Backbone as CSV, one residue per row, in Angstrom:
resi,resn,N_x,N_y,N_z,CA_x,CA_y,CA_z,C_x,C_y,C_z
1,MET,0.699,-1.172,0.235,-0.145,0.227,0.035,0.799,1.344,0.144
2,LYS,1.954,1.156,0.985,2.801,2.309,0.867,3.376,2.539,-0.641
3,THR,3.993,1.733,-1.341,4.124,1.767,-2.421,3.378,2.475,-3.327
4,PHE,2.384,1.907,-3.787,0.972,2.616,-4.308,0.983,4.351,-4.024
5,TYR,0.921,4.708,-2.721,0.796,6.117,-2.347,2.723,6.625,-2.932
6,PHE,3.355,5.844,-2.597,4.589,6.533,-3.157,4.555,6.694,-4.865
7,VAL,4.106,5.908,-5.786,4.107,6.120,-6.815,3.175,7.315,-7.294
8,MET,1.864,7.436,-6.417,1.075,8.332,-6.576,1.642,9.897,-6.273
9,LEU,2.174,9.728,-5.056,2.894,11.042,-4.888,4.173,11.420,-5.883
10,CYS,4.494,10.743,-6.448,5.728,10.877,-7.646,5.049,11.279,-9.213
11,VAL,3.819,11.203,-9.315,2.940,10.850,-10.296,2.564,12.732,-10.089
12,ILE,1.864,12.929,-8.691,1.793,14.482,-8.528,2.880,15.220,-8.941
13,SER,4.106,14.795,-8.185,5.213,15.542,-8.423,5.659,16.049,-10.109
14,PHE,5.515,14.870,-10.880,5.441,15.057,-12.387,4.514,16.200,-12.869
15,PHE,3.462,16.254,-12.285,2.502,17.097,-13.022,2.707,18.526,-12.409
16,VAL,2.963,18.560,-11.439,3.596,19.832,-10.748,4.749,20.439,-11.308
17,LEU,5.626,19.486,-11.900,6.744,20.171,-12.465,6.683,20.410,-14.063
18,VAL,5.913,19.384,-14.473,5.158,19.850,-16.143,4.110,20.913,-16.388
19,PHE,3.081,20.954,-15.274,2.600,21.671,-15.413,2.302,22.796,-14.271
20,PRO,3.528,23.599,-14.079,3.632,24.534,-13.165,2.519,25.488,-12.928
21,ASN,1.831,25.665,-13.596,0.697,26.909,-13.753,-0.914,26.449,-13.296
22,GLY,-1.155,24.961,-12.505,-2.059,25.086,-12.057,-2.777,23.821,-12.603
23,PHE,-2.191,22.502,-12.819,-2.756,21.558,-13.610,-4.065,21.140,-12.837
24,PHE,-4.271,21.265,-11.580,-5.370,20.908,-10.675,-6.280,21.803,-10.411
25,GLY,-6.411,22.920,-10.855,-7.544,23.923,-10.524,-6.876,25.106,-9.739
26,LEU,-5.643,25.294,-9.418,-5.243,26.466,-8.537,-4.749,27.594,-9.404
27,ALA,-4.875,27.539,-10.738,-4.294,28.465,-11.578,-4.671,29.846,-11.199
28,ASP,-5.971,30.037,-10.855,-6.508,31.455,-10.463,-6.377,32.091,-9.296
29,ASP,-5.882,31.004,-8.218,-5.829,31.601,-6.874,-4.428,31.906,-6.771
30,THR,-4.239,33.061,-6.015,-2.958,33.868,-5.884,-3.066,34.301,-4.463
31,ASN,-1.844,34.220,-3.889,-1.702,34.458,-2.645,-1.241,35.972,-2.379
32,ARG,-1.875,36.689,-1.293,-1.443,38.271,-1.166,-1.898,38.329,0.160
33,ALA,-1.017,39.630,1.107,-1.229,39.821,2.193,-2.601,40.115,2.522
34,LEU,-3.414,40.081,3.663,-4.664,40.122,3.689,-4.767,41.351,5.163
35,GLY,-3.413,41.237,5.926,-3.634,41.807,7.052,-2.589,41.288,8.280
36,SER,-2.463,42.303,9.263,-1.438,41.976,10.282,-1.971,42.464,11.970
37,THR,-1.659,42.050,12.851,-2.248,42.527,14.083,-1.144,42.857,14.989
38,CYS,-1.113,43.567,15.690,-0.184,43.510,16.879,-0.433,43.912,18.395
39,LYS,-0.406,43.178,19.401,-0.757,43.202,20.863,0.216,43.721,21.697
40,ASN,0.376,43.909,22.825,1.062,44.238,23.766,2.460,45.025,23.013
41,GLU,2.529,46.003,22.530,3.769,46.427,22.449,4.339,47.299,23.368
42,GLU,5.616,46.888,23.623,6.172,47.554,24.515,7.370,48.548,24.453
43,ASN,8.141,49.178,25.187,9.157,50.020,24.838,10.292,49.371,24.384
44,THR,10.615,48.197,24.668,11.769,47.622,24.400,11.317,46.087,23.174
45,THR,12.533,45.997,22.291,11.864,44.933,21.406,12.096,43.460,22.116
46,VAL,11.250,42.756,21.495,11.647,41.054,21.691,13.134,41.021,21.505
47,ASN,13.208,39.595,22.180,14.921,39.310,21.711,15.070,38.912,20.321
48,GLY,15.845,39.597,19.782,15.870,39.435,17.964,16.044,38.058,17.812
49,VAL,17.336,37.512,18.752,18.063,35.927,18.102,17.004,34.951,18.646
50,ILE,16.386,35.237,19.596,14.998,34.020,19.839,14.186,33.988,19.054
51,LEU,13.660,35.591,18.423,12.476,35.392,17.558,13.025,35.003,16.498
52,GLN,14.309,35.305,15.608,14.528,34.873,14.448,14.632,33.094,14.784
53,THR,15.388,32.320,15.930,15.522,31.084,15.992,13.788,30.649,15.592
54,LEU,12.834,30.852,16.205,11.550,30.639,16.301,11.044,30.594,14.639
55,LEU,11.255,31.669,14.221,10.433,31.839,12.957,11.533,30.796,11.884
56,ASN,12.678,30.628,12.146,13.443,29.748,11.301,13.201,28.363,11.645
57,SER,12.502,28.156,12.669,12.138,26.861,13.073,10.679,26.580,12.345
58,LEU,10.063,27.451,12.570,8.704,27.035,11.764,8.940,27.267,10.363
59,ALA,9.660,27.952,9.667,9.756,27.608,8.368,10.299,26.280,7.818
60,SER,11.303,25.847,8.878,11.965,24.603,8.370,11.197,23.478,8.682
61,ASN,10.056,23.489,9.570,9.484,22.523,9.841,7.833,22.178,9.140
62,VAL,7.303,23.106,9.154,6.098,23.589,9.162,5.397,22.319,7.485
63,VAL,6.242,22.005,6.431,5.965,21.415,5.410,5.960,19.766,5.922
64,ASP,7.015,19.413,6.613,7.174,18.310,7.317,6.140,17.756,8.211
65,HIS,5.566,18.677,8.480,4.120,18.578,9.748,2.939,18.526,9.020
66,HIS,2.797,18.707,7.542,1.692,18.352,6.629,0.893,20.084,6.790
67,GLY,1.442,21.043,6.833,0.982,22.468,6.752,0.800,23.250,8.076
68,PHE,1.347,22.348,9.113,0.704,22.788,10.718,1.967,22.586,11.597
69,TYR,2.652,23.638,12.227,3.570,23.371,13.092,3.746,24.454,14.282
70,GLN,3.979,24.035,15.355,4.019,24.879,16.659,5.351,24.745,17.368
71,THR,5.949,25.805,17.847,7.206,25.357,18.764,7.329,26.543,19.467
72,ILE,8.357,26.294,20.453,8.655,27.681,21.509,10.488,27.677,21.436
73,ALA,10.479,28.916,21.603,11.978,29.455,21.789,12.221,30.120,22.549
74,GLY,13.651,30.155,23.481,13.911,30.924,24.345,13.428,30.179,25.754
75,GLU,13.696,30.754,26.676,13.347,30.427,28.205,12.757,31.379,29.160
76,ASN,12.408,31.078,29.762,11.863,32.102,31.253,10.890,33.132,30.672
77,ASN,11.232,34.413,30.959,10.557,35.516,30.651,10.830,35.817,29.045
78,SER,12.200,35.621,28.644,12.558,35.275,27.007,11.738,34.272,26.054
79,ARG,10.616,33.458,26.635,10.006,32.437,25.905,9.136,32.871,24.965
80,ILE,9.035,32.477,23.375,8.464,32.951,22.700,7.340,31.574,22.014
81,TYR,6.082,31.782,22.210,5.472,30.891,21.309,5.216,30.878,19.962
82,GLY,5.240,29.931,19.153,4.953,30.393,17.336,3.949,29.244,16.993
83,SER,3.161,29.424,15.852,2.169,29.071,15.202,2.600,29.070,13.704
84,ILE,2.239,28.170,12.864,2.323,28.769,11.874,1.533,27.400,11.077
85,LEU,0.390,28.249,10.008,-0.454,27.187,9.427,-0.616,27.499,7.674
86,CYS,-0.527,26.473,6.849,-0.838,26.813,5.556,-2.076,26.170,5.133
87,ARG,-2.588,26.912,3.930,-3.884,26.230,3.468,-3.808,24.761,3.175
88,GLY,-4.594,23.679,3.478,-4.393,22.362,3.436,-4.291,22.024,1.649
89,ASP,-4.770,22.957,0.716,-4.880,22.510,-0.669,-3.255,22.940,-1.443
90,ILE,-2.443,23.808,-0.758,-1.532,24.548,-1.720,-0.588,23.321,-1.804
91,SER,0.519,23.842,-2.223,1.597,22.767,-2.538,2.928,23.139,-1.602
92,ALA,3.849,22.345,-1.503,4.992,22.366,-0.355,5.496,23.809,-0.602
93,ASN,5.890,23.986,-1.956,6.731,25.245,-2.457,6.021,26.568,-1.896
94,ASN,4.708,26.439,-2.197,3.868,27.945,-2.033,3.553,27.850,-0.747
95,CYS,3.317,26.705,0.359,3.454,26.981,1.739,4.669,27.622,2.019
96,SER,5.834,27.116,1.798,7.376,27.418,2.125,7.413,29.192,1.670
97,ASP,6.981,29.506,0.537,7.305,30.810,-0.082,6.017,31.596,0.938
98,CYS,5.020,31.395,1.395,4.046,31.990,2.135,4.348,32.235,3.436
99,VAL,5.091,30.951,4.039,6.099,31.349,5.582,7.080,32.301,5.365
100,ARG,7.736,32.291,4.565,8.768,33.265,4.168,8.285,34.372,4.367
101,ASN,7.583,34.731,3.621,7.268,36.578,3.361,6.141,36.487,4.890
102,SER,5.688,35.879,5.195,4.984,36.201,6.614,6.219,36.481,7.792
103,THR,7.001,35.552,7.892,7.844,35.731,9.003,8.583,37.276,8.469
104,ILE,8.997,37.568,7.004,9.454,38.783,6.650,8.957,39.757,7.542
105,GLU,7.509,39.780,6.987,6.790,40.755,7.225,6.785,41.090,9.330
106,ALA,6.210,39.881,9.379,6.338,40.118,11.143,7.592,40.495,11.616
107,SER,9.016,40.370,11.342,10.280,40.825,11.938,10.302,42.364,11.350
108,ASN,9.658,42.425,10.136,9.934,43.964,9.749,9.114,45.075,10.075
109,VAL,7.906,44.635,9.965,6.978,45.359,10.574,6.637,45.556,12.202
110,PHE,6.760,44.591,12.721,6.409,44.422,14.287,7.613,44.282,15.066
111,PRO,8.855,44.912,14.879,10.082,44.342,15.738,9.946,44.674,17.336
112,LYS,8.980,45.308,17.533,8.430,45.670,19.120,7.408,44.931,19.668
113,CYS,6.938,43.900,18.987,5.717,43.464,19.368,6.020,42.030,20.049
114,ARG,5.255,41.682,20.800,5.316,40.677,21.853,4.022,39.848,21.383
115,ASP,3.290,40.297,20.644,1.784,39.279,20.252,1.572,39.807,18.602
116,VAL,1.903,39.087,17.785,1.803,39.278,16.317,0.723,38.219,15.852
117,GLN,0.117,38.339,14.849,-0.734,37.558,13.625,-0.322,38.485,12.473
118,VAL,-0.003,37.546,11.664,0.416,37.773,10.215,-0.580,36.770,8.940
119,LEU,-1.582,37.785,8.581,-2.342,36.580,7.811,-1.931,37.077,6.194
120,PHE,-1.780,35.918,5.356,-1.734,35.872,3.951,-2.909,34.947,3.503
121,ARG,-3.030,34.865,1.986,-4.332,33.755,1.674,-3.703,32.481,1.902
122,TRP,-2.714,32.551,1.883,-2.229,31.037,1.857,-1.744,30.618,3.272
123,CYS,-1.283,31.606,4.119,-0.461,30.990,5.437,-1.201,31.912,6.550
124,PHE,-0.965,31.437,7.670,-1.203,32.391,8.957,-0.176,31.836,9.943
125,LEU,0.613,33.125,10.435,1.612,33.093,11.401,1.058,33.686,12.569
126,ARG,1.582,33.470,13.462,1.064,34.048,14.885,2.734,33.560,15.575
127,TYR,2.916,34.324,16.482,3.843,34.457,17.850,3.381,35.285,18.774
128,SER,3.562,34.834,20.239,3.406,35.531,21.646,4.580,35.081,22.361
129,ASN,4.302,35.984,23.536,4.958,35.957,24.502,4.507,35.171,25.829
130,GLU,3.172,34.974,25.414,2.135,33.952,26.212,1.549,33.045,25.481
131,SER,1.660,31.668,26.083,1.347,30.537,25.135,-0.426,30.600,24.915
132,PHE,-0.642,30.170,23.538,-1.916,30.488,22.838,-2.180,29.202,22.609
133,PHE,-1.311,28.043,22.735,-1.730,26.628,21.823,-3.079,25.961,22.493
134,GLY,-3.525,25.553,21.913,-4.879,24.459,22.190,-6.162,25.891,22.889
135,ASP,-6.042,27.201,22.910,-6.822,27.951,23.320,-7.555,28.525,22.103
136,MET,-9.059,28.343,22.046,-9.874,28.658,20.849,-10.273,30.070,20.970
137,GLN,-10.039,30.968,19.578,-10.366,32.299,19.781,-11.296,32.463,18.795
138,GLU,-12.028,33.310,18.925,-13.177,33.623,17.996,-13.134,35.126,17.287
139,LEU,-11.715,35.363,17.158,-11.279,36.845,16.672,-11.682,36.314,15.268
140,THR,-12.194,37.445,14.351,-12.726,37.149,12.888,-12.363,38.390,12.094
141,PHE,-11.771,38.216,11.017,-11.751,39.284,9.912,-12.388,38.494,8.290
142,THR,-13.217,39.862,8.214,-14.398,39.075,7.042,-13.741,40.053,5.753
143,TYR,-13.794,39.018,4.447,-13.629,39.650,3.242,-14.658,39.243,2.165
144,ASP,-15.480,40.156,1.915,-16.695,39.893,0.529,-16.144,40.926,-0.459
145,PHE,-17.192,40.558,-1.401,-16.963,41.185,-2.701,-18.147,41.909,-3.054
146,ASP,-18.390,42.671,-4.033,-19.392,43.903,-4.484,-20.429,42.705,-5.185
147,ASP,-19.950,41.979,-5.730,-21.317,41.131,-6.643,-22.266,40.215,-5.597
148,ILE,-23.539,40.323,-6.105,-24.509,39.759,-5.583,-25.201,38.564,-6.206
149,ASP,-25.410,37.600,-5.339,-25.467,36.324,-5.642,-27.217,36.306,-5.988
150,ASP,-27.393,35.076,-6.745,-29.060,34.757,-7.093,-29.634,34.471,-5.713
151,PRO,-30.731,35.029,-5.596,-31.543,34.289,-4.300,-31.789,33.066,-4.317
152,SER,-31.835,32.388,-5.200,-32.467,30.868,-5.274,-30.939,30.089,-4.853
153,VAL,-29.729,30.882,-5.214,-28.452,30.250,-4.552,-27.959,30.455,-3.147
154,VAL,-28.472,31.834,-2.954,-28.089,32.202,-1.611,-28.598,31.453,-0.711
155,SER,-29.920,31.070,-0.771,-30.735,29.982,0.227,-30.136,28.675,0.274
156,GLN,-29.102,28.367,-0.652,-28.279,27.041,-0.292,-27.026,27.170,0.065
157,GLY,-26.441,28.279,0.250,-25.076,28.726,0.259,-24.753,28.441,2.253
158,LEU,-25.876,29.230,2.675,-25.338,28.797,4.236,-25.592,27.436,4.609
159,PRO,-26.666,26.645,4.285,-26.484,25.309,4.598,-25.481,24.394,4.023
160,PHE,-24.991,24.710,2.947,-23.699,24.010,2.189,-22.598,24.236,3.127
161,MET,-22.524,25.510,3.367,-21.220,26.147,4.537,-21.415,25.225,5.426
162,SER,-22.527,25.168,5.997,-22.214,24.537,7.607,-22.216,23.031,7.397
163,GLY,-22.575,22.492,6.374,-21.960,21.032,6.305,-20.603,20.752,6.009
164,VAL,-19.990,21.866,5.187,-18.486,21.921,4.935,-18.003,21.924,6.411
165,ALA,-18.250,22.999,7.256,-17.630,22.952,8.379,-17.562,21.585,9.391
166,ALA,-19.043,21.096,9.389,-19.277,19.880,9.964,-18.329,19.114,9.708
167,THR,-17.995,18.742,8.328,-17.070,17.709,7.929,-15.476,18.222,8.192
168,ALA,-15.155,19.476,7.992,-13.869,19.573,8.337,-13.433,19.417,9.838
169,SER,-14.363,19.704,10.768,-13.918,19.499,12.257,-13.849,18.023,12.373
170,GLU,-14.306,17.263,11.354,-14.087,15.630,11.662,-12.984,15.098,10.750
171,LYS,-12.335,15.651,10.251,-11.025,15.291,9.440,-10.066,15.628,10.451
172,SER,-9.115,14.568,9.865,-7.758,14.571,10.947,-7.007,15.676,10.545
173,LEU,-7.061,16.144,9.448,-6.191,17.361,9.104,-7.189,18.698,9.628
174,MET,-8.140,18.602,9.907,-9.476,19.786,9.980,-9.348,20.830,9.021
175,PHE,-9.363,19.754,7.722,-9.583,20.869,6.397,-10.458,19.955,5.669
176,HIS,-11.520,20.698,5.012,-12.169,20.126,3.795,-12.666,21.077,2.350
177,THR,-12.981,20.582,1.434,-13.325,21.332,0.440,-14.667,20.316,-0.139
178,GLU,-15.524,21.588,-0.623,-16.693,20.437,-1.336,-17.461,21.625,-2.238
179,VAL,-18.279,21.026,-3.211,-18.636,21.818,-4.608,-20.332,21.437,-4.427
180,LEU,-21.062,22.710,-4.335,-22.450,22.458,-4.479,-22.877,22.911,-5.475
181,ASN,-23.395,21.625,-6.298,-23.970,21.543,-7.589,-25.613,22.341,-7.580
182,PHE,-25.852,23.579,-7.915,-27.020,24.219,-7.929,-28.070,23.599,-8.999
183,ASN,-27.229,23.833,-10.392,-27.534,23.132,-11.466,-26.571,22.714,-12.515
184,GLN,-26.967,22.619,-13.594,-25.723,22.289,-14.460,-25.039,23.337,-14.657
185,SER,-25.120,24.523,-14.624,-24.261,25.669,-15.032,-23.634,26.412,-13.749
186,GLU,-24.644,25.911,-12.610,-24.266,26.987,-11.466,-23.324,25.773,-10.540
187,LYS,-22.406,26.465,-9.648,-21.894,25.852,-9.140,-21.285,26.588,-7.895
188,ARG,-21.131,26.308,-6.699,-20.497,26.962,-5.680,-19.312,26.167,-4.908
189,TYR,-18.272,26.937,-4.417,-17.369,26.228,-3.882,-16.838,26.513,-2.448
190,GLY,-16.809,25.595,-1.426,-16.405,25.871,-0.402,-15.255,25.394,0.354
191,MET,-14.792,25.632,1.400,-13.587,25.142,1.726,-13.483,25.621,3.237
192,ALA,-13.237,24.925,4.403,-13.039,25.065,6.074,-11.660,24.557,6.284
193,GLN,-11.189,25.408,7.266,-9.956,24.606,7.897,-9.792,25.297,9.449
194,CYS,-9.176,24.688,10.242,-9.087,25.063,11.654,-7.441,24.533,11.950
195,THR,-7.166,25.185,12.815,-5.413,24.810,13.269,-5.638,23.861,14.364
196,ARG,-4.784,22.908,13.865,-4.964,21.314,14.724,-4.650,21.349,16.256
197,ASP,-4.333,22.575,16.598,-3.970,22.398,18.115,-5.517,22.530,18.906
198,ILE,-6.449,22.977,18.523,-7.838,22.880,18.942,-8.555,21.828,19.080
199,SER,-9.499,21.360,19.798,-10.221,20.086,19.696,-11.374,20.113,18.432
200,ARG,-11.942,18.583,17.830,-12.781,18.771,17.097,-14.121,20.102,17.274
201,LYS,-14.528,19.578,18.533,-15.462,20.240,19.392,-15.368,21.903,19.138
202,ASP,-14.319,22.429,19.441,-13.779,23.712,19.338,-13.788,24.208,17.889
203,CYS,-12.870,23.037,16.899,-12.998,23.560,15.552,-14.387,23.935,15.083
204,LYS,-15.483,23.035,15.334,-16.861,23.007,14.963,-17.787,24.689,15.606
205,ARG,-17.128,24.984,16.701,-17.779,25.981,17.399,-17.272,27.440,16.808
206,CYS,-16.062,27.129,16.200,-14.928,28.558,15.749,-15.721,28.349,14.843
207,LEU,-15.730,27.651,13.919,-16.519,27.739,12.289,-17.923,28.011,12.262
208,ASP,-18.663,27.581,13.432,-20.246,27.972,13.437,-20.319,29.825,13.895
209,SER,-19.450,29.832,14.504,-19.303,31.400,15.388,-19.057,32.214,13.701
210,GLN,-18.354,32.024,12.886,-18.162,32.516,11.663,-19.007,32.732,10.511
211,LEU,-19.707,31.657,10.797,-20.969,31.340,9.971,-22.316,32.363,10.321
212,ILE,-22.154,32.716,11.716,-23.364,33.419,12.260,-23.081,34.839,11.809
213,ASN,-21.466,35.251,11.962,-20.771,36.611,11.433,-21.153,36.708,9.991
214,ILE,-21.151,35.879,9.126,-21.341,35.928,7.474,-22.568,36.123,7.406
215,ARG,-23.902,35.968,7.881,-25.257,36.239,7.797,-25.166,37.729,7.395
216,THR,-24.164,38.694,7.774,-24.589,40.061,7.515,-24.333,40.230,5.713
217,ILE,-23.221,39.270,5.032,-22.939,39.526,3.751,-23.375,38.073,3.292
218,ARG,-24.301,37.633,3.503,-24.847,36.144,3.013,-25.142,36.449,1.402
219,ASN,-25.730,37.457,0.997,-25.734,37.613,-0.535,-24.862,37.642,-1.327
220,ASN,-23.715,37.794,-0.877,-22.684,38.108,-1.894,-22.142,36.429,-2.787
221,THR,-21.960,36.468,-3.684,-21.232,35.501,-4.483,-20.049,34.806,-3.742
222,ARG,-19.240,35.703,-2.958,-18.008,35.455,-2.748,-17.630,36.034,-1.253
223,TRP,-16.712,35.161,-0.504,-16.278,35.548,0.688,-15.413,34.827,1.707
224,GLU,-14.914,35.545,2.482,-13.675,34.744,2.829,-13.624,35.203,4.412
225,ILE,-13.380,34.332,5.406,-13.448,34.395,6.947,-12.251,34.197,7.465
226,TYR,-11.559,35.005,8.208,-10.316,34.526,8.591,-10.657,34.707,10.236
227,GLY,-10.089,33.711,11.194,-9.522,33.957,12.448,-8.471,33.518,13.086
228,SER,-8.473,33.375,14.172,-6.931,32.690,14.750,-7.047,31.421,14.814
229,ASN,-7.882,30.540,14.624,-8.088,29.311,14.767,-8.732,28.705,13.761
230,CYS,-9.855,29.399,13.144,-10.407,29.069,12.012,-10.652,30.044,10.597
231,PHE,-10.866,29.220,9.470,-10.973,30.017,8.352,-11.965,29.543,7.163
232,MET,-12.993,30.183,6.598,-13.809,29.799,5.605,-13.301,30.703,4.431
233,TRP,-13.698,29.879,3.356,-14.047,30.445,2.005,-14.948,29.966,1.156
234,TYR,-15.657,31.160,0.443,-17.029,30.524,-0.224,-16.845,31.254,-1.746
235,ASP,-16.848,30.529,-2.940,-16.583,31.489,-4.068,-17.483,30.596,-4.985
236,ASP,-17.516,31.514,-6.000,-18.258,30.518,-7.693,-17.215,30.132,-8.258
237,TYR,-16.025,29.906,-8.278,-15.114,29.046,-9.200,-14.278,28.285,-8.355
238,GLN,-13.593,27.561,-8.625,-12.567,26.378,-8.189,-11.562,27.245,-7.771
239,PHE,-11.070,27.760,-6.686,-10.119,28.912,-5.961,-8.896,27.443,-5.700
240,TYR,-9.365,26.197,-5.262,-8.464,25.470,-4.238,-8.021,24.265,-5.471
241,ALA,-6.869,23.533,-5.042,-6.434,22.801,-6.071,-7.313,21.449,-5.679
242,SER,-7.304,20.733,-6.461,-8.244,19.445,-6.274,-7.461,18.299,-5.224
243,VAL,-6.074,18.435,-5.382,-5.382,17.932,-4.015,-4.585,18.598,-3.414
244,SER,-3.984,18.200,-2.216,-3.037,18.833,-1.473,-1.823,18.030,-1.793
245,PHE,-0.385,18.722,-2.003,0.622,18.352,-2.340,1.611,18.566,-1.066
246,LEU,1.264,18.587,-0.017,2.099,18.709,1.233,2.235,17.309,1.738
247,PRO,3.466,17.130,2.270,3.583,15.627,2.589,3.546,15.412,3.732
248,SER,3.040,13.948,3.970,2.648,13.600,5.381,3.900,13.268,6.128
249,ALA,3.793,13.916,7.337,4.804,13.666,8.375,5.130,12.174,8.411
250,ALA,4.067,11.268,8.383,4.114,10.042,9.065,5.136,9.325,7.814
251,TRP,5.025,9.595,6.842,5.738,8.887,5.689,6.033,9.935,4.282
252,ARG,7.496,10.074,4.180,7.849,10.831,3.279,9.009,10.169,2.594
253,PRO,8.687,9.368,1.392,9.931,8.943,1.053,10.748,9.865,0.154
254,SER,12.365,9.380,0.594,13.430,10.553,-0.231,13.652,10.190,-1.451
255,SER,13.208,8.965,-2.027,13.797,9.037,-3.259,12.766,9.233,-4.492
256,CYS,11.859,10.009,-3.766,10.495,10.550,-4.632,11.358,11.425,-5.905
257,ARG,11.980,12.191,-5.723,12.697,13.401,-6.320,13.136,12.695,-7.383
258,SER,13.893,11.714,-7.452,14.635,10.491,-8.443,13.483,10.533,-9.536
259,LEU,12.605,9.559,-8.987,11.597,9.090,-9.701,11.080,10.234,-10.700
260,ALA,10.409,11.566,-9.886,9.888,12.544,-10.547,10.742,13.247,-11.928
261,ALA,12.163,13.168,-11.289,13.052,13.614,-12.577,12.922,12.850,-13.612
262,ILE,12.949,11.537,-13.184,12.713,10.268,-14.460,11.768,10.453,-15.324
263,ALA,10.346,10.954,-14.498,9.259,10.940,-14.996,9.372,12.262,-16.048
264,VAL,9.665,13.495,-15.600,10.638,14.782,-16.225,10.789,14.348,-17.603
265,SER,11.870,13.657,-17.436,12.671,13.441,-18.598,12.219,12.529,-19.708
266,ALA,11.126,11.523,-19.088,10.651,10.811,-19.863,9.242,11.931,-20.854
267,ALA,9.198,12.796,-20.121,7.947,13.528,-20.793,8.710,14.273,-21.718
268,LEU,10.116,14.788,-21.544,10.450,15.721,-22.466,10.729,14.801,-23.663
269,LEU,11.340,13.330,-23.409,11.728,12.500,-24.877,10.396,12.517,-25.510
270,ILE,9.083,12.450,-25.193,7.845,12.269,-25.267,7.361,13.620,-26.600
271,VAL,7.666,14.625,-25.681,7.247,15.712,-26.130,8.461,16.293,-27.424
272,PHE,9.606,15.788,-27.421,10.728,16.144,-28.300,10.907,14.996,-29.329
């Protein structure tokens, strides 16, 4: 069975290399900075060496831990707690790039801040001098668009996203995508994700709280909600990839690169 998954992973790697522009449906999706927050700013800066150690550790380990990683750097009063989450459908390279951009943003924009949250569309970074691991917070940032949806579609949108939220909270990675087939020409795409340090119950509670907030803009065709522990996306096109390219921490074969290279070479021979 592991051999099968190994071969499939290498096949996926082949398509990522040969079709870098989004063979699996991510072509129209782009990363962008959405905002950042700073709390508990003081007259003195955090220990720059400890902070850089933390950020480097987050960036180095997030892909190996399937897009979510938490760690601690420093001791006693100099201790810093850090967490990084990548969106569940993006590639390992996109995850790494997003993490790098978010860590640069944090260290450059908030050098004095002891509690920072940096939000990009593909990843979410947080660090603090106080532990927040496992504590569900209902902080919400909402992004909606000006286009108004068909009322007959709107009536199904929220129940559909409620189902997406319920399924995401039960998944091992607390991540789920789903398609609402309204008719032959109309589809809506939903995605939900939670940080994996909270319980399944808190994940569902966090997503349900976001759905309550979204009722004020429920007539929109597209909207996105971001929080400290959970996130939701709703759109009229498939903005997410059909598969996740982030490797599993439980099994990550080292020889796939060689097979992927062979596959690319074979493809070039066929093309030329």
